[in-house]
Coordinates of C-alpha atoms and ligand atoms in Angstrom, one line a residue:
M11 CA -17.2 -5.5 -7.7
H12 CA -19.7 -2.6 -8.0
Q13 CA -19.9 -2.3 -4.3
H14 CA -16.1 -2.7 -3.9
L15 CA -15.4 0.0 -6.5
D16 CA -17.8 2.3 -4.6
D17 CA -15.8 1.7 -1.5
L18 CA -12.5 2.4 -3.2
F19 CA -13.9 5.6 -4.7
A20 CA -15.2 6.8 -1.3
L21 CA -11.8 6.2 0.2
L22 CA -10.0 8.0 -2.7
R23 CA -12.2 11.0 -2.3
I24 CA -10.7 11.7 1.1
P25 CA -7.6 13.9 0.5
S26 CA -5.5 12.3 3.3
V27 CA -2.2 14.0 2.5
S28 CA -0.2 13.3 5.7
T29 CA 2.5 16.0 5.2
D30 CA -0.1 18.8 4.9
P31 CA -1.2 20.2 8.3
A32 CA -4.4 21.6 6.6
R33 CA -5.5 18.0 5.9
R34 CA -5.5 16.8 9.5
D35 CA -9.3 16.4 9.7
D36 CA -9.3 14.5 6.4
L37 CA -6.9 12.0 7.9
R38 CA -9.2 11.6 10.9
R39 CA -12.1 11.1 8.5
C40 CA -10.2 8.5 6.6
A41 CA -9.3 6.6 9.8
A42 CA -13.0 6.7 10.8
W43 CA -14.1 5.5 7.4
L44 CA -11.8 2.5 7.6
A45 CA -12.9 1.6 11.2
A46 CA -16.5 1.7 10.0
K47 CA -15.7 -0.6 7.1
F48 CA -13.9 -3.1 9.3
T49 CA -16.8 -3.1 11.7
A50 CA -19.3 -3.6 8.8
L51 CA -17.3 -6.6 7.6
G52 CA -17.5 -8.2 11.0
L53 CA -14.1 -7.4 12.5
T54 CA -13.5 -5.6 15.8
A55 CA -11.9 -2.2 14.9
E56 CA -10.2 0.5 17.0
V57 CA -8.9 3.9 16.2
H58 CA -5.8 4.8 18.2
Q59 CA -4.9 8.4 18.5
T60 CA -1.2 9.4 18.2
P61 CA 0.5 12.8 18.4
G62 CA 0.2 12.7 14.6
H63 CA -2.4 10.9 12.5
P64 CA -4.5 8.0 14.0
I65 CA -3.7 4.3 13.6
V66 CA -6.5 2.0 12.8
S67 CA -6.4 -1.6 13.9
A68 CA -8.9 -4.4 13.4
R69 CA -9.0 -8.1 14.2
N70 CA -11.1 -11.2 14.0
R71 CA -11.8 -13.5 17.0
R72 CA -8.5 -14.7 18.4
V73 CA -8.4 -18.5 18.5
A74 CA -5.6 -20.1 20.4
G75 CA -3.5 -22.5 18.4
R76 CA -4.1 -20.7 15.1
R77 CA -1.3 -18.8 13.4
T78 CA -1.6 -15.0 13.4
V79 CA -0.9 -12.8 10.4
L80 CA -0.7 -9.0 10.6
I81 CA -1.7 -7.2 7.5
Y82 CA -0.2 -3.7 7.3
G83 CA -1.0 -0.8 5.0
H84 CA -1.3 3.0 5.0
Y85 CA -4.3 5.3 4.3
D86 CA -2.2 8.5 3.9
V87 CA -1.1 9.7 0.5
Q88 CA 1.6 11.9 -1.0
P89 CA 0.8 15.5 -2.0
A90 CA -0.9 15.7 -5.4
D91 CA 1.5 18.5 -6.5
P92 CA 2.2 19.6 -9.2
L93 CA -1.6 20.0 -9.6
A94 CA -1.4 21.5 -13.1
L95 CA -0.1 18.2 -14.5
W96 CA -3.2 16.2 -13.5
R97 CA -5.9 15.6 -16.1
G98 CA -8.6 16.0 -13.4
D99 CA -9.0 16.6 -9.7
P100 CA -6.6 14.1 -7.9
F101 CA -9.3 13.5 -5.3
V102 CA -12.2 12.9 -7.7
P103 CA -11.4 9.4 -8.9
T104 CA -12.3 8.4 -12.4
L105 CA -12.7 5.1 -14.1
S106 CA -11.9 4.7 -17.8
D107 CA -13.6 2.3 -20.2
S108 CA -10.5 0.1 -20.1
G109 CA -10.7 -0.3 -16.3
V110 CA -8.1 2.2 -15.2
I111 CA -8.8 4.2 -12.0
T112 CA -7.0 7.5 -11.7
A113 CA -6.6 9.3 -8.4
R114 CA -3.9 10.2 -5.8
G115 CA -3.5 7.1 -3.6
A116 CA -5.2 4.7 -6.1
T117 CA -2.3 2.3 -6.0
D118 CA -0.2 3.7 -3.1
N119 CA -1.8 2.5 -0.9
K120 CA -5.6 2.8 -0.8
G121 CA -6.4 0.4 -3.6
Q122 CA -3.9 -2.2 -2.3
I123 CA -4.9 -2.1 1.4
L124 CA -8.6 -2.0 0.6
A125 CA -8.2 -5.1 -1.6
H126 CA -6.9 -6.9 1.5
I127 CA -9.7 -5.6 3.7
L128 CA -12.4 -6.5 1.1
G129 CA -10.8 -9.9 0.5
A130 CA -11.1 -10.7 4.2
G131 CA -14.7 -9.4 4.1
E132 CA -15.5 -11.9 1.3
T133 CA -14.0 -14.8 3.2
I134 CA -15.9 -13.8 6.4
A135 CA -19.1 -13.5 4.4
A136 CA -18.6 -17.0 2.9
D137 CA -17.1 -18.9 5.8
G138 CA -18.2 -16.9 8.9
D139 CA -14.5 -16.3 9.9
L140 CA -11.0 -16.1 8.5
P141 CA -8.9 -19.3 8.5
L142 CA -6.4 -17.8 11.0
N143 CA -6.0 -15.0 13.4
V144 CA -5.8 -11.7 11.5
I145 CA -4.8 -8.3 12.7
F146 CA -5.1 -5.3 10.3
L147 CA -2.9 -2.3 11.0
V148 CA -3.5 0.7 8.8
E149 CA -1.5 3.9 9.6
G150 CA -1.8 7.5 8.4
E151 CA 1.9 8.4 8.5
E152 CA 3.8 6.1 6.2
E153 CA 4.5 8.7 3.6
I154 CA 6.2 10.9 6.3
G155 CA 8.3 8.1 7.7
S156 CA 5.9 6.5 10.2
P157 CA 7.1 8.7 13.1
H158 CA 4.7 7.2 15.7
L159 CA 4.2 3.6 14.6
A160 CA 7.3 2.0 16.1
E161 CA 6.4 3.4 19.5
F162 CA 2.9 2.0 19.0
L163 CA 4.3 -1.5 18.1
R164 CA 6.4 -1.4 21.3
R165 CA 3.5 -0.4 23.5
Q166 CA 1.1 -3.0 21.9
R167 CA 3.7 -5.7 21.5
A168 CA 1.5 -8.3 23.2
E169 CA -1.7 -7.4 21.3
L170 CA 0.2 -7.3 18.0
A171 CA 2.1 -10.5 18.5
C172 CA 2.1 -12.3 15.1
D173 CA 3.8 -15.0 13.2
V174 CA 4.2 -13.0 10.0
V175 CA 3.3 -9.7 8.4
A176 CA 1.8 -9.3 4.9
V177 CA 1.9 -6.0 3.0
S178 CA 0.8 -5.0 -0.5
D179 CA 2.6 -1.7 -0.9
T180 CA 5.3 -2.6 -3.5
G181 CA 5.5 -3.2 -7.2
M182 CA 4.4 -5.9 -9.6
I183 CA 7.0 -6.7 -12.2
E184 CA 4.5 -6.8 -15.1
P185 CA 0.7 -7.1 -15.4
G186 CA -0.6 -10.5 -14.5
R187 CA 2.6 -11.7 -12.8
G188 CA 2.6 -12.2 -9.1
T189 CA 5.7 -10.6 -7.5
L190 CA 7.3 -11.2 -4.1
T191 CA 9.6 -8.4 -3.1
Y192 CA 12.2 -9.9 -0.7
G193 CA 14.2 -6.7 -0.2
L194 CA 13.6 -2.9 0.2
R195 CA 16.0 -0.1 0.5
G196 CA 16.1 1.9 3.7
I197 CA 16.0 5.7 3.9
A198 CA 17.5 8.5 5.9
C199 CA 16.4 12.1 5.3
L200 CA 18.0 15.4 6.3
E201 CA 17.6 19.1 5.6
V202 CA 20.4 21.6 5.1
A203 CA 20.2 25.3 5.6
V204 CA 23.0 27.8 4.8
S205 CA 22.6 31.3 6.0
G206 CA 24.7 34.4 5.3
P207 CA 23.7 38.1 5.6
D208 CA 20.8 39.0 7.9
K209 CA 18.8 40.2 4.9
D210 CA 18.8 39.8 1.1
L211 CA 21.6 42.1 -0.3
H212 CA 22.2 44.0 -3.5
S213 CA 24.6 41.8 -5.3
G214 CA 26.4 44.7 -7.0
I215 CA 27.1 46.5 -3.7
F216 CA 28.1 43.4 -1.7
G217 CA 28.8 40.7 -4.4
G218 CA 32.4 39.4 -4.1
A219 CA 32.8 40.8 -0.6
V220 CA 30.2 38.7 1.1
A221 CA 29.7 34.9 0.7
N222 CA 26.6 34.0 -1.3
P223 CA 24.6 31.3 0.6
L224 CA 23.1 29.8 -2.5
T225 CA 26.5 29.5 -4.1
A226 CA 27.9 28.1 -1.0
L227 CA 25.1 25.5 -0.8
A228 CA 25.6 24.6 -4.5
R229 CA 29.4 24.1 -3.9
L230 CA 28.7 22.1 -0.8
L231 CA 26.1 19.8 -2.4
A232 CA 28.5 19.2 -5.3
T233 CA 30.9 17.5 -2.9
L234 CA 28.4 14.7 -2.2
H235 CA 29.3 12.8 -5.3
D236 CA 32.5 12.0 -7.1
A237 CA 33.0 12.5 -10.9
D238 CA 31.5 9.0 -11.5
G239 CA 28.4 9.6 -9.5
R240 CA 29.5 7.6 -6.4
V241 CA 28.6 9.0 -3.0
A242 CA 31.7 10.8 -1.7
I243 CA 30.9 10.8 2.0
R244 CA 33.7 9.0 3.8
G245 CA 32.5 5.6 5.3
F246 CA 29.2 5.7 3.3
Y247 CA 29.8 2.3 1.6
D248 CA 31.3 0.7 4.7
G249 CA 29.5 -2.6 5.4
V250 CA 27.4 -2.4 2.3
A251 CA 26.3 -5.9 1.4
P252 CA 27.4 -6.7 -2.1
L253 CA 24.7 -8.0 -4.6
A254 CA 24.7 -11.8 -4.7
Q255 CA 25.7 -13.4 -8.0
W256 CA 22.4 -15.3 -8.1
E257 CA 20.4 -12.1 -7.8
R258 CA 22.3 -10.3 -10.5
A259 CA 21.7 -13.3 -12.8
A260 CA 18.0 -13.6 -11.8
W261 CA 17.3 -9.9 -12.2
A262 CA 18.9 -10.0 -15.7
A263 CA 16.2 -12.3 -16.7
L264 CA 13.4 -10.0 -15.6
P265 CA 11.7 -7.5 -17.9
V266 CA 13.5 -4.6 -16.2
T267 CA 16.1 -3.9 -18.8
D268 CA 17.9 -0.6 -19.0
A269 CA 15.8 0.3 -22.0
E270 CA 12.5 -0.4 -20.1
L271 CA 13.7 1.6 -17.1
L272 CA 14.5 4.5 -19.4
R273 CA 11.1 4.3 -21.0
L274 CA 9.3 4.3 -17.7
A275 CA 11.4 7.2 -16.3
G276 CA 11.0 9.3 -19.5
A277 CA 14.5 10.6 -19.0
S278 CA 17.0 11.2 -21.8
A279 CA 19.5 8.6 -20.5
L280 CA 20.2 6.4 -17.5
A281 CA 23.1 7.3 -15.3
P282 CA 23.9 4.2 -13.4
E283 CA 26.8 3.7 -11.0
P284 CA 29.8 2.3 -13.0
G285 CA 29.8 -1.5 -13.2
Y286 CA 26.0 -1.9 -12.5
R287 CA 22.9 -2.1 -14.6
G288 CA 20.1 0.3 -13.9
V289 CA 17.9 -2.1 -12.0
E290 CA 20.9 -3.1 -9.8
C291 CA 21.4 0.5 -8.9
A292 CA 17.7 1.0 -8.1
W293 CA 17.2 -2.1 -6.1
G294 CA 20.6 -2.9 -4.5
R295 CA 22.9 0.1 -4.3
P296 CA 22.7 3.1 -1.9
T297 CA 22.3 6.7 -3.1
A298 CA 22.4 10.3 -2.0
E299 CA 19.5 12.3 -3.6
L300 CA 18.6 15.9 -3.6
N301 CA 14.8 16.2 -3.3
G302 CA 14.5 19.9 -3.1
L303 CA 16.6 23.0 -3.4
Y304 CA 15.5 26.5 -2.8
G305 CA 16.5 30.0 -2.0
G306 CA 16.9 33.4 -3.7
Y307 CA 14.6 35.0 -6.3
Q308 CA 12.2 32.6 -8.0
G309 CA 10.0 35.1 -9.9
E310 CA 9.9 36.4 -13.5
G311 CA 13.0 37.9 -15.0
S312 CA 16.2 38.5 -13.0
K313 CA 16.7 40.1 -9.6
T314 CA 20.3 41.0 -8.6
V315 CA 20.3 39.8 -5.1
I316 CA 22.5 37.8 -2.6
P317 CA 19.9 35.8 -0.8
A318 CA 20.1 35.7 3.0
D319 CA 19.7 31.9 3.1
A320 CA 19.5 28.8 1.0
H321 CA 18.0 25.4 1.7
A322 CA 18.1 21.8 0.5
K323 CA 16.2 18.6 1.3
L324 CA 18.3 15.4 1.0
S325 CA 17.6 11.7 1.3
F326 CA 19.8 8.7 1.2
R327 CA 18.5 5.3 0.0
L328 CA 20.2 2.6 2.0
V329 CA 20.9 -1.1 1.5
P330 CA 21.5 -3.9 3.9
G331 CA 24.6 -3.3 6.0
Q332 CA 24.1 0.4 6.3
E333 CA 22.8 1.8 9.6
P334 CA 20.5 4.8 9.1
E335 CA 21.5 6.8 12.2
K336 CA 25.2 6.3 11.3
I337 CA 24.7 7.5 7.7
L338 CA 23.0 10.6 9.0
S339 CA 25.9 11.4 11.3
L340 CA 28.5 10.7 8.5
A341 CA 26.5 12.9 6.2
A342 CA 26.3 15.7 8.8
A343 CA 30.1 15.5 9.4
H344 CA 30.8 15.6 5.7
L345 CA 28.6 18.7 5.2
R346 CA 30.3 20.5 8.1
N347 CA 33.8 19.6 6.8
H348 CA 33.0 20.8 3.3
C349 CA 31.0 23.9 3.9
P350 CA 32.7 26.9 2.2
P351 CA 33.7 29.8 4.5
G352 CA 31.6 32.9 5.3
V353 CA 28.3 31.2 5.9
T354 CA 26.5 29.3 8.7
L355 CA 25.4 25.8 8.1
T356 CA 22.5 24.0 9.9
V357 CA 21.9 20.3 9.4
T358 CA 18.6 18.9 10.6
P359 CA 18.2 15.2 10.6
G360 CA 14.8 13.8 9.6
H361 CA 13.2 10.4 9.6
A362 CA 15.2 7.2 8.9
G363 CA 14.5 3.5 8.5
A364 CA 16.7 0.5 7.7
A365 CA 16.8 -1.6 4.6
Y366 CA 15.0 -5.0 4.7
L367 CA 16.0 -8.3 3.3
L368 CA 14.0 -11.6 3.6
D369 CA 15.1 -15.1 2.7
P370 CA 12.6 -16.0 0.0
A371 CA 13.0 -19.7 0.9
T372 CA 11.4 -19.5 4.4
P373 CA 8.1 -21.5 4.8
C374 CA 6.1 -18.2 5.0
A375 CA 7.8 -16.8 1.9
Q376 CA 7.0 -20.1 0.1
A377 CA 3.3 -19.8 1.2
A378 CA 3.3 -16.3 -0.3
R379 CA 4.8 -17.6 -3.5
R380 CA 2.2 -20.3 -3.7
A381 CA -0.5 -17.7 -3.1
L382 CA 0.9 -15.5 -5.9
A383 CA 1.1 -18.4 -8.3
L384 CA -2.6 -19.2 -7.6
A385 CA -3.8 -15.6 -7.7
F386 CA -1.9 -14.9 -10.9
P387 CA -2.1 -18.2 -12.8
G388 CA 0.0 -19.0 -15.8
K389 CA 3.1 -17.1 -14.8
E390 CA 5.8 -18.1 -12.3
P391 CA 5.9 -15.4 -9.6
A392 CA 8.8 -13.0 -9.8
L393 CA 11.3 -12.6 -7.0
V394 CA 12.5 -9.0 -6.8
R395 CA 14.1 -6.4 -4.5
E396 CA 12.9 -2.8 -4.8
G397 CA 14.3 0.6 -4.4
G398 CA 11.5 2.2 -2.4
S399 CA 11.2 2.1 1.3
I400 CA 8.6 1.1 3.9
P401 CA 10.4 2.1 7.0
I402 CA 8.2 0.2 9.5
V403 CA 9.1 -3.2 7.9
S404 CA 12.5 -3.4 9.6
D405 CA 10.7 -2.6 12.9
F406 CA 8.2 -5.4 12.4
K407 CA 11.3 -7.7 12.6
K408 CA 13.0 -5.8 15.4
I409 CA 10.0 -5.2 17.6
L410 CA 7.6 -8.0 16.8
G411 CA 10.2 -10.5 15.6
A412 CA 8.1 -11.2 12.4
D413 CA 9.2 -11.4 8.8
T414 CA 7.2 -9.3 6.2
L415 CA 5.9 -10.7 3.0
L416 CA 5.7 -8.0 0.4
L417 CA 3.1 -8.9 -2.3
G418 CA 2.8 -5.8 -4.3
L419 CA 0.1 -4.8 -6.8
A420 CA 1.7 -1.6 -8.1
L421 CA 2.2 -1.8 -11.8
P422 CA 5.4 -0.2 -13.3
D423 CA 3.3 2.5 -15.0
A424 CA 1.1 3.3 -12.0
R425 CA 2.8 6.6 -11.5
I426 CA 2.8 6.5 -7.7
H427 CA 3.9 9.8 -6.2
S428 CA 3.5 11.4 -9.7
P429 CA 0.6 13.2 -11.3
N430 CA -2.2 10.9 -12.7
E431 CA -1.6 8.0 -10.4
T432 CA -3.5 4.9 -11.5
F433 CA -4.7 1.5 -10.3
T434 CA -6.4 -1.1 -12.5
V435 CA -9.7 -2.7 -11.7
E436 CA -8.0 -6.0 -12.7
N437 CA -5.4 -5.6 -9.9
F438 CA -8.0 -4.5 -7.4
E439 CA -9.9 -7.7 -8.1
A440 CA -6.7 -9.7 -8.1
G441 CA -5.7 -8.2 -4.7
I442 CA -9.1 -9.2 -3.3
R443 CA -8.5 -12.8 -4.6
L444 CA -4.9 -12.8 -3.4
N445 CA -5.9 -12.0 0.2
Q446 CA -8.3 -14.9 0.3
I447 CA -5.7 -17.3 -1.1
L448 CA -2.9 -16.0 1.0
L449 CA -4.7 -16.4 4.2
H450 CA -5.5 -20.0 3.3
E451 CA -1.9 -20.7 2.3
L452 CA -0.6 -19.2 5.5
A453 CA -3.1 -21.2 7.6
R454 CA -1.9 -24.5 6.1
Ligands
LIG7 N1 4.7 2.2 -1.5 C1 5.8 3.0 -1.3 C2 7.1 2.2 -1.2 C3 7.6 1.5 -2.4 C4 7.4 2.1 -3.6 C5 8.1 0.3 -2.3 C6 7.8 1.4 -4.8 C7 8.6 -0.4 -3.4 C8 8.4 0.2 -4.7 C9 5.7 3.8 0.0 O1 4.4 4.2 0.2 C10 6.6 4.9 -0.1 O2 6.5 5.7 -1.0 N2 7.5 5.1 0.8 C11 8.3 6.2 0.9 C12 8.8 6.2 2.4 C13 9.4 7.4 2.8 C14 8.6 8.6 2.6 C15 9.8 7.2 4.3 C16 9.5 6.2 0.0 O3 9.9 5.1 -0.4 O4 9.9 7.2 -0.5
LIG8 ZN1 4.3 6.0 -1.3

């Protein structure tokens, strides 16, 4: 474990923030570090350049007649902002006496993907090979919507042919309890810009006579939801698959009560869609979210100004039955139809990926559930859906024809994407064990 923790710390020290152009070389360094690690463990590794950040692949010797599993993960991380809320440097990992590692990317996804890599390394060291054909695929652009990975899958379809995909980049319902995530929400992002005068204006001289872009944007964004908080875009809910009765019942028995969600969120109250519990909204209902809103004067005190422009960043979480591209065009049409007069609206669509749903009774899903039961003994594995997105997962199905097994190690309080992200040594070890057991179960 000492060596394994050294490896994890080395990986966490590389600030591989994919959205930040200033970090380009760090992503390169991260890809090279992984390729070297794969090689050291006895796998054949390759770094594939893309117009964005590199993709790393690695494999053992391909033996005809054996099953093939593709293990996917990502080495990029979310920005550490807001920096002031971190207790230390986000890229100087720390280990507490109680076995908690704190660093950006500790859980999402460096700790989890490295556990798979090192688990495979342990098996190779013990047995000389893995019990089936394994392809590792680790990308550097997951947190920005995997813009180049689908194209890579299409180009390398033959080389990446596999029976099933395994991913540890989701949550664990509680410590010590294996969790199979059989559904993920999809995502569709867009940016809105509203422009008015060709410069910031004095709001006394022009206010009332000229439309204020920030006010127009606020009015426009307010039309996205009705008074009950439902999304008010026409056609948004068309085709949405209803939650199955068995899921609602099964989820009600999980330790994700409204009270627990509230505690984890640290909010003053939940605001679920009428008729649904909090967890049902987060895992199985679509949303429209405002992720950023800016424009006008942001400094100390007041400044009486009509800003020249105003901006918003939006994303929609999608469920099975919703098509990302269609949602983006419905949203753009809604925004155009509801934009107040006197300003110019620009809608720029961003990345999008469909929701994912797996039948938890398939033989591969059963193998995953057996592996989870063995790696986390004493507790029946939980079956969950989750609200987060891993856009490439629906492409694994579309392009490679393979189902994805999501065996997450992210604890509810891991604070992924938030300040002071953590991973426990316990889960790191469990992940290494899980990989070894999973490969054997899938080979059976
Ligand atoms: N690991 C997460 C996805 C996740 C989080 C799944 C929690 C289930 C539970 C992943 O790295 C992530 O954050 N994805 C982004 C994707 C987006 C930027 C395209 C997300 O969900 O916001
Ligand atoms: Zn993430």
